[in-house]
Amino acid sequence: GAGVSQSPSNKVTEKGKDVELRCDPISGHTALYWYRQSLGQGLEFLIYFQGNSAPDKSGLPSDRFSAERTGGSVSTLTIQRTQQEDSAVYLCASRRISQGAQKTEAFFGQGTRLTVV
Amino acid sequence: GDSVTQMEGPVTLSEEAFLTINCTYTATGYPSLFWYVQYPGEGLQLLLKATKADDKGSNKGFEATYRKETTSFHLEKGSVQVSDSAVYFCALIYGNNRLAFGKGNQVVVIP
C-alpha cells in the first residue's frame, strides 16, 4: 500500500487476555519501529527491526511484550496477559535505510488504540 | 545516549500570533532532525526536516533551522491558524538508526 497500515484501529480487551497488533510497513522499507503513546504522553520506544539483524528490544517494558517481523515485512506486536496500564495507542513506523550519512524520515501508521478493561 | 528536549507545557495562542517551539538535542556525530505533527485522532505526520547543519526545513508556513553551534532545531510559524492546533514532536535519527523523540508540545490556537 501507499502508507504504513496498522490493524486493528481499535481494540478493547479484558484484563488478562492476550492481544496481537499488526503493522504492514511501506514496501521496501527495511526498518520498522514500534512505539507506545499513553494519554497525553510522549512516544515511548518499544522495539526496532532492521533487515535481518537482531531486533533492538531494549524498550519493551516487560516480558509480557514481544514482537516479530516475518519475511522482513509485516510485524506483529503481542501483549500477553494484558493489564490496564497497557492501555495506550500503539504506533508503528517504517523507514527506508539510506546508504549515506543523511537519514531518511520515518513514516507512521494511524496507530492501534488498545483499551484494557 | 542521544536525546531531544522540548520546552515544557502546552502552548496556547491566538490566531495570527507568532509561534515558536524550542527543541534542543544531544547527539554524537551528525543526526538528521525532524518535526512531526499529530492532529487530533491521527498518527504522526512529517512536517519538515533538515539533514545537515544550517539546513532550513520548511512546510505549510512552518520553518526550522538546524543549528549545530547551539544544538537546536526550533520550530517557528509567523501567523498561526486554528487548523494548526495539534501536538508537535521534535525528533532525531542518529547513527544506529534509532529514532529519538521529544515529549511533544500541545499547541492550541484560539480564534
Coordinates of N, CA and C in Angstrom, one line a residue:
Chain A
G1 N 0.8 -1.2 0.0 CA 0.0 0.0 0.0 C 0.8 1.3 0.0
A2 N 0.2 2.4 0.0 CA 0.9 3.7 -0.1 C 1.5 4.1 1.2
G3 N 0.9 3.6 2.3 CA 1.5 4.0 3.6 C 1.6 2.9 4.6
V4 N 1.9 3.2 5.8 CA 2.0 2.2 6.8 C 0.6 1.9 7.3
S5 N 0.3 0.6 7.3 CA -1.1 0.2 7.7 C -1.0 -0.6 9.0
Q6 N -1.9 -0.2 10.0 CA -2.0 -0.9 11.2 C -3.4 -1.4 11.5
S7 N -3.4 -2.6 12.1 CA -4.7 -3.2 12.4 C -4.7 -3.9 13.7
P8 N -5.8 -4.0 14.4 CA -7.0 -3.2 14.2 C -6.8 -1.7 14.6
S9 N -7.7 -0.9 14.2 CA -7.5 0.5 14.6 C -7.9 0.8 16.1
N10 N -8.8 -0.1 16.5 CA -9.2 0.0 17.9 C -9.4 -1.4 18.4
K11 N -9.0 -1.6 19.7 CA -9.1 -3.0 20.3 C -9.5 -2.8 21.8
V12 N -10.6 -3.4 22.2 CA -10.9 -3.4 23.6 C -10.8 -4.9 24.0
T13 N -10.1 -5.1 25.1 CA -9.9 -6.4 25.6 C -10.0 -6.5 27.1
E14 N -10.3 -7.7 27.6 CA -10.4 -7.8 29.0 C -9.0 -8.1 29.6
K15 N -8.9 -7.6 30.8 CA -7.6 -7.8 31.6 C -7.3 -9.3 31.6
G16 N -6.0 -9.6 31.3 CA -5.6 -11.0 31.4 C -5.6 -11.7 30.0
K17 N -6.3 -11.1 29.0 CA -6.3 -11.7 27.7 C -5.0 -11.3 26.9
D18 N -4.7 -12.1 25.9 CA -3.6 -11.7 25.0 C -4.1 -10.9 23.8
V19 N -3.3 -10.0 23.3 CA -3.7 -9.3 22.1 C -2.5 -9.3 21.1
E20 N -2.9 -9.2 19.8 CA -1.9 -9.1 18.8 C -2.2 -7.9 17.9
L21 N -1.2 -7.0 17.7 CA -1.4 -5.8 16.9 C -0.5 -6.0 15.7
R22 N -1.0 -5.6 14.5 CA -0.3 -5.8 13.3 C 0.1 -4.5 12.6
C23 N 1.3 -4.6 12.0 CA 1.8 -3.5 11.3 C 2.3 -3.9 9.9
D24 N 1.8 -3.3 8.9 CA 2.2 -3.6 7.5 C 3.0 -2.3 7.0
P25 N 4.3 -2.5 6.9 CA 5.1 -1.3 6.5 C 5.0 -0.9 5.1
I26 N 5.6 0.2 4.7 CA 5.7 0.6 3.3 C 6.7 -0.4 2.6
S27 N 6.3 -0.8 1.4 CA 7.1 -1.8 0.7 C 8.5 -1.2 0.4
G28 N 9.5 -2.1 0.7 CA 10.9 -1.6 0.5 C 11.5 -1.0 1.7
H29 N 10.7 -0.7 2.8 CA 11.3 -0.1 4.0 C 11.8 -1.3 4.9
T30 N 13.1 -1.2 5.1 CA 13.7 -2.3 5.9 C 13.7 -2.1 7.4
A31 N 13.5 -0.9 7.8 CA 13.5 -0.5 9.2 C 12.1 -0.4 9.7
L32 N 11.8 -1.0 10.8 CA 10.4 -0.9 11.4 C 10.5 -0.7 12.9
Y33 N 9.7 0.2 13.4 CA 9.7 0.6 14.8 C 8.3 0.5 15.4
W34 N 8.3 0.1 16.7 CA 7.0 0.2 17.4 C 7.2 1.2 18.6
Y35 N 6.2 2.0 18.8 CA 6.2 3.0 19.9 C 4.8 2.9 20.6
R36 N 4.8 3.3 21.8 CA 3.6 3.4 22.6 C 3.4 4.8 23.0
Q37 N 2.1 5.3 22.9 CA 1.8 6.6 23.3 C 0.6 6.6 24.3
S38 N 0.9 6.8 25.5 CA -0.2 6.9 26.5 C -0.8 8.2 26.5
L39 N -2.0 8.3 27.1 CA -2.9 9.5 27.0 C -2.1 10.7 27.5
G40 N -1.9 11.7 26.6 CA -1.3 12.9 27.0 C 0.2 12.8 27.1
Q41 N 0.8 11.7 26.8 CA 2.2 11.5 26.9 C 3.0 11.5 25.6
G42 N 4.3 11.4 25.7 CA 5.1 11.4 24.5 C 5.2 10.0 24.0
L43 N 6.1 9.8 23.1 CA 6.3 8.5 22.5 C 7.3 7.6 23.2
E44 N 6.9 6.4 23.6 CA 7.8 5.5 24.3 C 8.3 4.5 23.3
F45 N 9.6 4.4 23.1 CA 10.1 3.4 22.2 C 10.0 2.0 22.7
L46 N 9.6 1.1 21.9 CA 9.4 -0.3 22.3 C 10.4 -1.2 21.6
I47 N 10.5 -1.3 20.3 CA 11.3 -2.2 19.6 C 11.6 -1.7 18.2
Y48 N 12.8 -2.2 17.7 CA 13.2 -1.7 16.4 C 13.8 -2.9 15.6
F49 N 13.3 -3.1 14.4 CA 13.8 -4.1 13.5 C 14.5 -3.5 12.3
Q50 N 15.6 -4.1 11.9 CA 16.3 -3.6 10.7 C 16.8 -4.8 9.9
G51 N 16.2 -5.0 8.8 CA 16.6 -6.1 7.9 C 16.7 -7.4 8.6
N52 N 17.7 -8.1 8.5 CA 17.9 -9.4 9.1 C 18.7 -9.4 10.4
S53 N 19.0 -8.2 10.9 CA 19.7 -8.0 12.1 C 18.8 -8.4 13.3
A54 N 19.5 -8.7 14.4 CA 18.7 -9.0 15.6 C 18.0 -7.7 16.0
P55 N 16.7 -7.8 16.4 CA 16.0 -6.6 16.8 C 16.5 -5.9 18.1
D56 N 16.3 -4.6 18.2 CA 16.6 -3.9 19.4 C 15.4 -3.9 20.3
K57 N 15.4 -4.7 21.3 CA 14.2 -4.9 22.1 C 14.3 -4.1 23.4
S58 N 15.2 -3.2 23.5 CA 15.6 -2.5 24.7 C 14.4 -1.7 25.3
G59 N 13.4 -1.4 24.5 CA 12.3 -0.6 25.0 C 11.1 -1.4 25.5
L60 N 11.1 -2.7 25.3 CA 10.0 -3.5 25.8 C 9.8 -3.4 27.3
P61 N 8.7 -3.0 27.8 CA 8.5 -2.8 29.2 C 8.5 -4.0 30.1
S62 N 8.2 -5.1 29.6 CA 8.2 -6.4 30.4 C 8.2 -7.6 29.5
D63 N 8.3 -8.7 30.1 CA 8.4 -10.0 29.2 C 7.0 -10.4 28.7
R64 N 6.0 -9.6 29.1 CA 4.7 -9.8 28.5 C 4.6 -9.3 27.1
F65 N 5.5 -8.5 26.7 CA 5.6 -7.9 25.4 C 6.6 -8.6 24.5
S66 N 6.2 -8.9 23.3 CA 7.1 -9.5 22.3 C 6.7 -9.0 20.9
A67 N 7.6 -9.1 20.0 CA 7.3 -8.7 18.6 C 8.1 -9.5 17.7
E68 N 7.5 -9.7 16.5 CA 8.3 -10.4 15.5 C 8.0 -9.8 14.1
R69 N 8.9 -10.0 13.2 CA 8.7 -9.5 11.9 C 9.0 -10.6 10.9
T70 N 8.0 -11.0 10.2 CA 8.2 -12.2 9.3 C 8.5 -11.7 7.9
G71 N 9.5 -12.4 7.4 CA 9.9 -12.1 6.0 C 10.4 -10.7 5.7
G72 N 10.8 -10.0 6.8 CA 11.3 -8.7 6.6 C 10.2 -7.7 6.3
S73 N 8.9 -8.1 6.5 CA 7.8 -7.1 6.1 C 6.9 -6.9 7.3
V74 N 5.8 -7.7 7.3 CA 4.8 -7.5 8.4 C 5.3 -7.8 9.7
S75 N 4.9 -6.9 10.7 CA 5.3 -7.2 12.1 C 4.1 -7.3 13.0
T76 N 4.2 -8.1 14.0 CA 3.2 -8.3 15.0 C 3.7 -8.0 16.4
L77 N 3.0 -7.2 17.1 CA 3.3 -6.9 18.5 C 2.3 -7.7 19.3
T78 N 2.8 -8.5 20.2 CA 2.0 -9.3 21.1 C 2.1 -8.9 22.5
I79 N 1.0 -8.7 23.2 CA 1.0 -8.4 24.6 C 0.2 -9.5 25.3
Q80 N 0.9 -10.2 26.2 CA 0.2 -11.3 26.9 C -0.3 -10.9 28.2
R81 N -1.3 -11.5 28.7 CA -1.9 -11.2 30.0 C -2.0 -9.7 30.2
T82 N -2.8 -9.1 29.3 CA -2.9 -7.6 29.3 C -3.3 -7.0 30.7
Q83 N -2.7 -5.9 31.0 CA -3.1 -5.1 32.2 C -3.7 -3.8 31.8
Q84 N -4.3 -3.2 32.8 CA -4.9 -1.9 32.5 C -3.9 -0.8 32.1
E85 N -2.7 -0.9 32.6 CA -1.7 0.1 32.3 C -1.1 -0.1 30.9
D86 N -1.5 -1.2 30.2 CA -1.2 -1.4 28.8 C -2.0 -0.5 27.9
S87 N -3.1 0.0 28.4 CA -4.0 0.8 27.6 C -3.2 2.0 27.0
A88 N -3.2 2.2 25.7 CA -2.4 3.2 25.0 C -2.7 3.1 23.5
V89 N -2.1 4.0 22.8 CA -2.1 3.9 21.3 C -0.7 3.4 21.0
Y90 N -0.7 2.3 20.2 CA 0.5 1.7 19.7 C 0.7 2.1 18.3
L91 N 1.9 2.7 18.1 CA 2.2 3.3 16.8 C 3.4 2.5 16.1
C92 N 3.2 2.3 14.9 CA 4.3 1.6 14.1 C 4.8 2.6 13.0
A93 N 6.1 2.5 12.8 CA 6.7 3.4 11.8 C 7.7 2.6 10.9
S94 N 7.9 2.9 9.7 CA 8.9 2.3 8.9 C 9.7 3.3 8.2
R95 N 10.9 2.9 7.8 CA 11.9 3.8 7.1 C 12.6 3.0 6.1
R96 N 13.0 3.8 5.0 CA 13.9 3.2 4.1 C 15.3 3.6 4.6
I97 N 16.2 2.7 4.7 CA 17.5 2.9 5.2 C 18.4 3.4 4.0
S98 N 18.9 4.6 4.2 CA 19.8 5.2 3.2 C 21.2 4.8 3.4
Q99 N 22.0 4.8 2.3 CA 23.4 4.4 2.4 C 24.3 5.6 2.9
G100 N 23.8 6.8 2.6 CA 24.6 7.9 3.0 C 24.4 8.4 4.4
A101 N 25.1 9.4 4.8 CA 25.0 9.9 6.2 C 23.7 10.6 6.5
Q102 N 23.0 11.1 5.5 CA 21.8 11.8 5.7 C 20.6 10.8 5.9
K103 N 19.9 11.0 7.0 CA 18.9 10.0 7.4 C 17.6 10.3 6.8
T104 N 16.9 9.3 6.4 CA 15.6 9.5 5.8 C 14.5 9.5 7.0
E105 N 13.4 10.0 6.7 CA 12.4 10.1 7.7 C 11.6 8.8 7.9
A106 N 11.0 8.7 9.1 CA 10.1 7.6 9.3 C 8.6 8.0 9.0
F107 N 7.9 7.0 8.5 CA 6.5 7.1 8.2 C 5.7 6.3 9.2
F108 N 4.7 7.0 9.7 CA 3.9 6.4 10.8 C 2.6 5.9 10.3
G109 N 2.1 4.8 10.9 CA 0.7 4.3 10.7 C -0.2 5.2 11.6
Q110 N -1.5 4.9 11.5 CA -2.5 5.6 12.2 C -2.6 5.1 13.7
G111 N -2.0 4.0 14.0 CA -2.0 3.5 15.3 C -3.1 2.6 15.7
T112 N -2.9 1.8 16.7 CA -4.0 0.9 17.3 C -4.2 1.4 18.7
R113 N -5.5 1.8 18.9 CA -5.9 2.2 20.3 C -6.3 1.0 21.1
L114 N -5.5 0.7 22.1 CA -5.8 -0.5 22.9 C -6.4 0.0 24.2
T115 N -7.5 -0.6 24.6 CA -8.2 -0.4 25.8 C -8.3 -1.7 26.6
V116 N -7.8 -1.7 27.8 CA -7.9 -2.9 28.6 C -8.9 -2.6 29.7
V117 N -9.9 -3.4 29.8 CA -11.0 -3.2 30.8 C -11.0 -4.3 31.8
Chain B
G1 N 22.9 8.7 26.1 CA 22.6 8.5 24.7 C 22.0 9.7 24.0
D2 N 21.8 9.6 22.7 CA 21.3 10.8 22.0 C 19.8 11.1 22.4
S3 N 19.5 12.3 22.5 CA 18.2 12.7 23.0 C 17.7 14.0 22.5
V4 N 16.4 14.3 22.7 CA 15.8 15.5 22.3 C 15.0 16.1 23.4
T5 N 15.1 17.4 23.6 CA 14.4 18.1 24.7 C 13.6 19.2 24.1
Q6 N 12.3 19.1 24.4 CA 11.3 20.2 24.0 C 10.9 21.0 25.2
M7 N 10.5 22.2 25.0 CA 10.1 23.1 26.1 C 8.9 22.5 26.8
E8 N 8.8 22.8 28.0 CA 7.7 22.2 28.8 C 6.4 22.8 28.5
G9 N 5.3 22.0 28.7 CA 3.9 22.5 28.7 C 3.3 22.8 27.4
P10 N 1.9 22.9 27.4 CA 1.2 23.3 26.2 C 1.4 24.8 25.8
V11 N 1.1 25.1 24.6 CA 1.2 26.4 24.1 C -0.2 26.8 23.6
T12 N -0.7 27.9 24.2 CA -2.0 28.5 23.8 C -1.7 29.9 23.2
L13 N -2.3 30.1 22.0 CA -2.1 31.4 21.5 C -3.3 31.8 20.5
S14 N -3.4 33.0 20.2 CA -4.5 33.5 19.4 C -4.1 33.3 17.9
E15 N -5.2 33.2 17.1 CA -5.0 33.1 15.6 C -4.1 34.3 15.2
E16 N -3.3 34.1 14.2 CA -2.4 35.0 13.6 C -1.2 35.4 14.5
A17 N -1.1 34.8 15.7 CA 0.1 35.1 16.5 C 1.3 34.3 16.0
F18 N 2.5 34.7 16.5 CA 3.7 34.0 16.1 C 4.0 32.9 17.0
L19 N 4.4 31.7 16.5 CA 4.6 30.5 17.2 C 6.1 30.2 17.2
T20 N 6.6 29.8 18.4 CA 7.9 29.2 18.5 C 7.8 28.1 19.4
I21 N 8.4 26.9 19.0 CA 8.5 25.8 19.9 C 10.0 25.4 19.9
N22 N 10.6 25.5 21.1 CA 12.0 25.2 21.2 C 12.3 23.7 21.2
C23 N 13.4 23.4 20.6 CA 13.9 22.0 20.6 C 15.4 22.0 20.6
T24 N 16.0 21.3 21.5 CA 17.4 21.2 21.6 C 17.7 19.7 21.6
Y25 N 18.9 19.3 21.2 CA 19.3 17.9 21.1 C 20.7 17.7 21.6
T26 N 20.9 16.4 22.0 CA 22.2 15.9 22.4 C 22.5 14.7 21.5
A27 N 23.6 14.8 20.7 CA 23.9 13.7 19.8 C 25.4 13.7 19.5
T28 N 25.9 12.5 19.3 CA 27.2 12.4 18.8 C 27.1 12.3 17.3
G29 N 28.1 12.9 16.6 CA 28.0 12.9 15.2 C 27.0 13.9 14.6
Y30 N 26.4 13.6 13.5 CA 25.6 14.5 12.8 C 24.2 13.9 12.5
P31 N 23.3 14.0 13.5 CA 22.0 13.4 13.3 C 21.2 14.2 12.2
S32 N 20.2 13.6 11.7 CA 19.1 14.3 10.9 C 18.0 14.7 11.9
L33 N 17.4 15.8 11.7 CA 16.4 16.4 12.6 C 15.1 16.6 11.9
F34 N 14.0 16.4 12.7 CA 12.7 16.3 12.1 C 11.7 17.0 13.1
W35 N 10.7 17.6 12.5 CA 9.5 17.9 13.2 C 8.3 17.1 12.7
Y36 N 7.6 16.5 13.6 CA 6.4 15.7 13.3 C 5.2 16.4 13.9
V37 N 4.0 16.3 13.3 CA 2.8 16.9 13.8 C 1.7 15.8 13.9
Q38 N 1.0 15.9 15.0 CA -0.1 14.9 15.2 C -1.4 15.6 15.5
Y39 N -2.2 15.6 14.5 CA -3.6 16.2 14.6 C -4.5 15.3 15.4
P40 N -5.5 15.9 16.0 CA -6.4 15.1 16.9 C -6.9 13.8 16.3
G41 N -6.6 12.7 16.9 CA -7.2 11.4 16.5 C -6.4 10.8 15.3
E42 N -5.2 11.4 15.0 CA -4.5 10.9 13.8 C -3.1 10.4 14.3
G43 N -2.4 9.8 13.3 CA -1.0 9.4 13.6 C -0.1 10.5 13.3
L44 N 1.2 10.3 13.5 CA 2.2 11.3 13.3 C 2.5 11.5 11.8
Q45 N 2.6 12.8 11.4 CA 3.0 13.1 10.0 C 4.3 13.9 10.0
L46 N 5.1 13.7 9.1 CA 6.3 14.5 9.0 C 5.9 16.0 8.6
L47 N 6.4 16.9 9.3 CA 6.1 18.3 9.0 C 7.3 18.9 8.2
L48 N 8.5 18.7 8.7 CA 9.7 19.2 8.0 C 10.9 18.5 8.5
K49 N 12.0 18.7 7.7 CA 13.2 18.0 8.2 C 14.4 18.8 7.7
A50 N 15.6 18.5 8.3 CA 16.9 19.1 7.9 C 17.9 18.0 8.2
T51 N 18.8 17.8 7.3 CA 19.7 16.7 7.4 C 21.1 17.1 7.6
K52 N 21.5 18.4 7.6 CA 22.8 18.8 7.9 C 22.8 20.2 8.4
A53 N 23.9 20.6 9.1 CA 24.0 21.9 9.7 C 23.7 23.0 8.7
D54 N 22.9 24.0 9.3 CA 22.5 25.2 8.6 C 21.4 25.0 7.6
D55 N 21.0 23.7 7.4 CA 19.8 23.5 6.5 C 18.6 24.1 7.2
K56 N 17.7 24.6 6.4 CA 16.4 25.1 6.9 C 15.3 24.2 6.3
G57 N 14.5 23.6 7.1 CA 13.3 22.8 6.6 C 12.1 23.8 6.7
S58 N 11.2 23.6 5.7 CA 10.0 24.4 5.7 C 8.9 23.7 5.1
N59 N 7.6 24.0 5.6 CA 6.4 23.4 5.1 C 5.2 24.0 5.7
K60 N 4.2 24.3 5.0 CA 2.9 24.9 5.5 C 3.2 26.1 6.3
G61 N 4.2 26.9 6.0 CA 4.4 28.1 6.7 C 5.3 28.0 7.9
F62 N 5.6 26.7 8.3 CA 6.5 26.4 9.4 C 7.9 26.4 8.9
E63 N 8.9 26.8 9.8 CA 10.3 26.7 9.4 C 11.1 26.2 10.7
A64 N 12.2 25.6 10.4 CA 13.2 25.3 11.5 C 14.5 25.2 10.8
T65 N 15.5 25.7 11.5 CA 16.9 25.7 11.0 C 17.8 24.8 11.9
Y66 N 18.5 24.0 11.3 CA 19.5 23.1 12.0 C 20.7 23.9 12.5
R67 N 20.8 24.1 13.8 CA 21.9 25.0 14.3 C 22.8 24.1 15.1
K68 N 23.9 23.7 14.5 CA 24.8 22.8 15.2 C 25.5 23.5 16.4
E69 N 25.8 24.8 16.2 CA 26.5 25.5 17.3 C 25.7 25.6 18.6
T70 N 24.4 25.7 18.5 CA 23.5 25.7 19.6 C 22.8 24.4 19.8
T71 N 23.1 23.4 19.0 CA 22.3 22.1 19.0 C 20.8 22.3 19.2
S72 N 20.3 23.1 18.3 CA 18.9 23.4 18.3 C 18.2 23.3 17.0
F73 N 16.9 23.2 17.0 CA 16.1 23.0 15.8 C 14.7 23.5 16.2
H74 N 14.6 24.8 16.5 CA 13.4 25.4 16.9 C 12.4 25.6 15.8
L75 N 11.1 25.3 16.1 CA 10.1 25.4 15.1 C 9.4 26.8 15.2
E76 N 9.1 27.4 14.0 CA 8.5 28.7 14.0 C 7.5 28.8 12.9
K77 N 6.4 29.6 13.2 CA 5.5 30.0 12.2 C 5.0 31.4 12.5
G78 N 5.0 32.2 11.5 CA 4.7 33.6 11.6 C 3.3 34.0 12.0
S79 N 2.3 33.2 11.5 CA 0.9 33.5 11.7 C 0.1 32.2 11.8
V80 N -0.2 31.8 13.0 CA -0.8 30.5 13.1 C -2.3 30.6 12.8
Q81 N -2.9 29.5 12.5 CA -4.3 29.3 12.2 C -4.9 28.3 13.2
V82 N -6.2 28.4 13.3 CA -6.9 27.4 14.2 C -6.5 26.0 13.8
S83 N -6.4 25.8 12.5 CA -6.1 24.4 11.9 C -4.7 23.9 12.3
D84 N -3.9 24.8 12.9 CA -2.5 24.4 13.3 C -2.6 23.7 14.7
S85 N -3.7 23.7 15.3 CA -3.9 23.1 16.6 C -3.5 21.6 16.5
A86 N -2.5 21.2 17.3 CA -2.0 19.8 17.2 C -0.9 19.6 18.2
V87 N -0.4 18.4 18.2 CA 0.8 18.2 19.0 C 2.0 18.1 18.1
Y88 N 3.1 18.7 18.5 CA 4.3 18.8 17.7 C 5.4 18.1 18.4
F89 N 6.1 17.2 17.6 CA 7.2 16.5 18.2 C 8.5 16.8 17.4
C90 N 9.5 17.1 18.2 CA 10.8 17.2 17.6 C 11.5 15.8 17.7
A91 N 12.3 15.4 16.6 CA 12.9 14.1 16.6 C 14.2 14.1 15.9
L92 N 15.0 13.2 16.2 CA 16.3 13.0 15.5 C 16.5 11.5 15.2
I93 N 17.3 11.3 14.2 CA 17.7 9.9 13.8 C 19.2 10.0 13.8
Y94 N 19.8 9.0 14.5 CA 21.3 9.1 14.7 C 21.9 7.8 14.2
G95 N 23.2 7.6 14.4 CA 24.0 6.6 13.7 C 23.4 5.2 13.6
N96 N 22.9 4.7 14.7 CA 22.4 3.3 14.6 C 21.0 3.2 14.2
N97 N 20.5 4.3 13.6 CA 19.1 4.4 13.0 C 18.0 4.4 14.1
R98 N 18.4 4.7 15.3 CA 17.4 4.8 16.4 C 16.7 6.2 16.2
L99 N 15.4 6.2 16.4 CA 14.7 7.5 16.4 C 14.5 8.0 17.9
A100 N 14.8 9.2 18.1 CA 14.6 9.8 19.5 C 13.6 10.9 19.3
F101 N 12.6 10.9 20.2 CA 11.6 12.0 20.1 C 11.6 12.8 21.4
G102 N 11.2 14.1 21.2 CA 10.9 14.9 22.4 C 9.6 14.5 22.9
K103 N 9.2 15.1 24.1 CA 7.9 14.8 24.7 C 6.7 15.3 24.0
G104 N 6.9 16.2 23.1 CA 5.8 16.8 22.3 C 5.2 18.1 23.0
N105 N 4.7 19.0 22.2 CA 4.0 20.2 22.7 C 2.6 20.3 22.1
Q106 N 1.7 20.4 23.0 CA 0.3 20.6 22.6 C 0.2 22.1 22.2
V107 N -0.3 22.4 21.0 CA -0.5 23.8 20.6 C -2.0 23.9 20.4
V108 N -2.5 25.0 21.0 CA -3.9 25.3 20.9 C -4.0 26.7 20.4
V109 N -4.7 26.9 19.2 CA -4.9 28.2 18.6 C -6.3 28.6 18.8
I110 N -6.5 29.7 19.4 CA -7.8 30.2 19.7 C -8.3 31.2 18.7
P111 N -9.5 31.1 18.1 CA -9.9 32.0 17.1 C -10.0 33.5 17.6

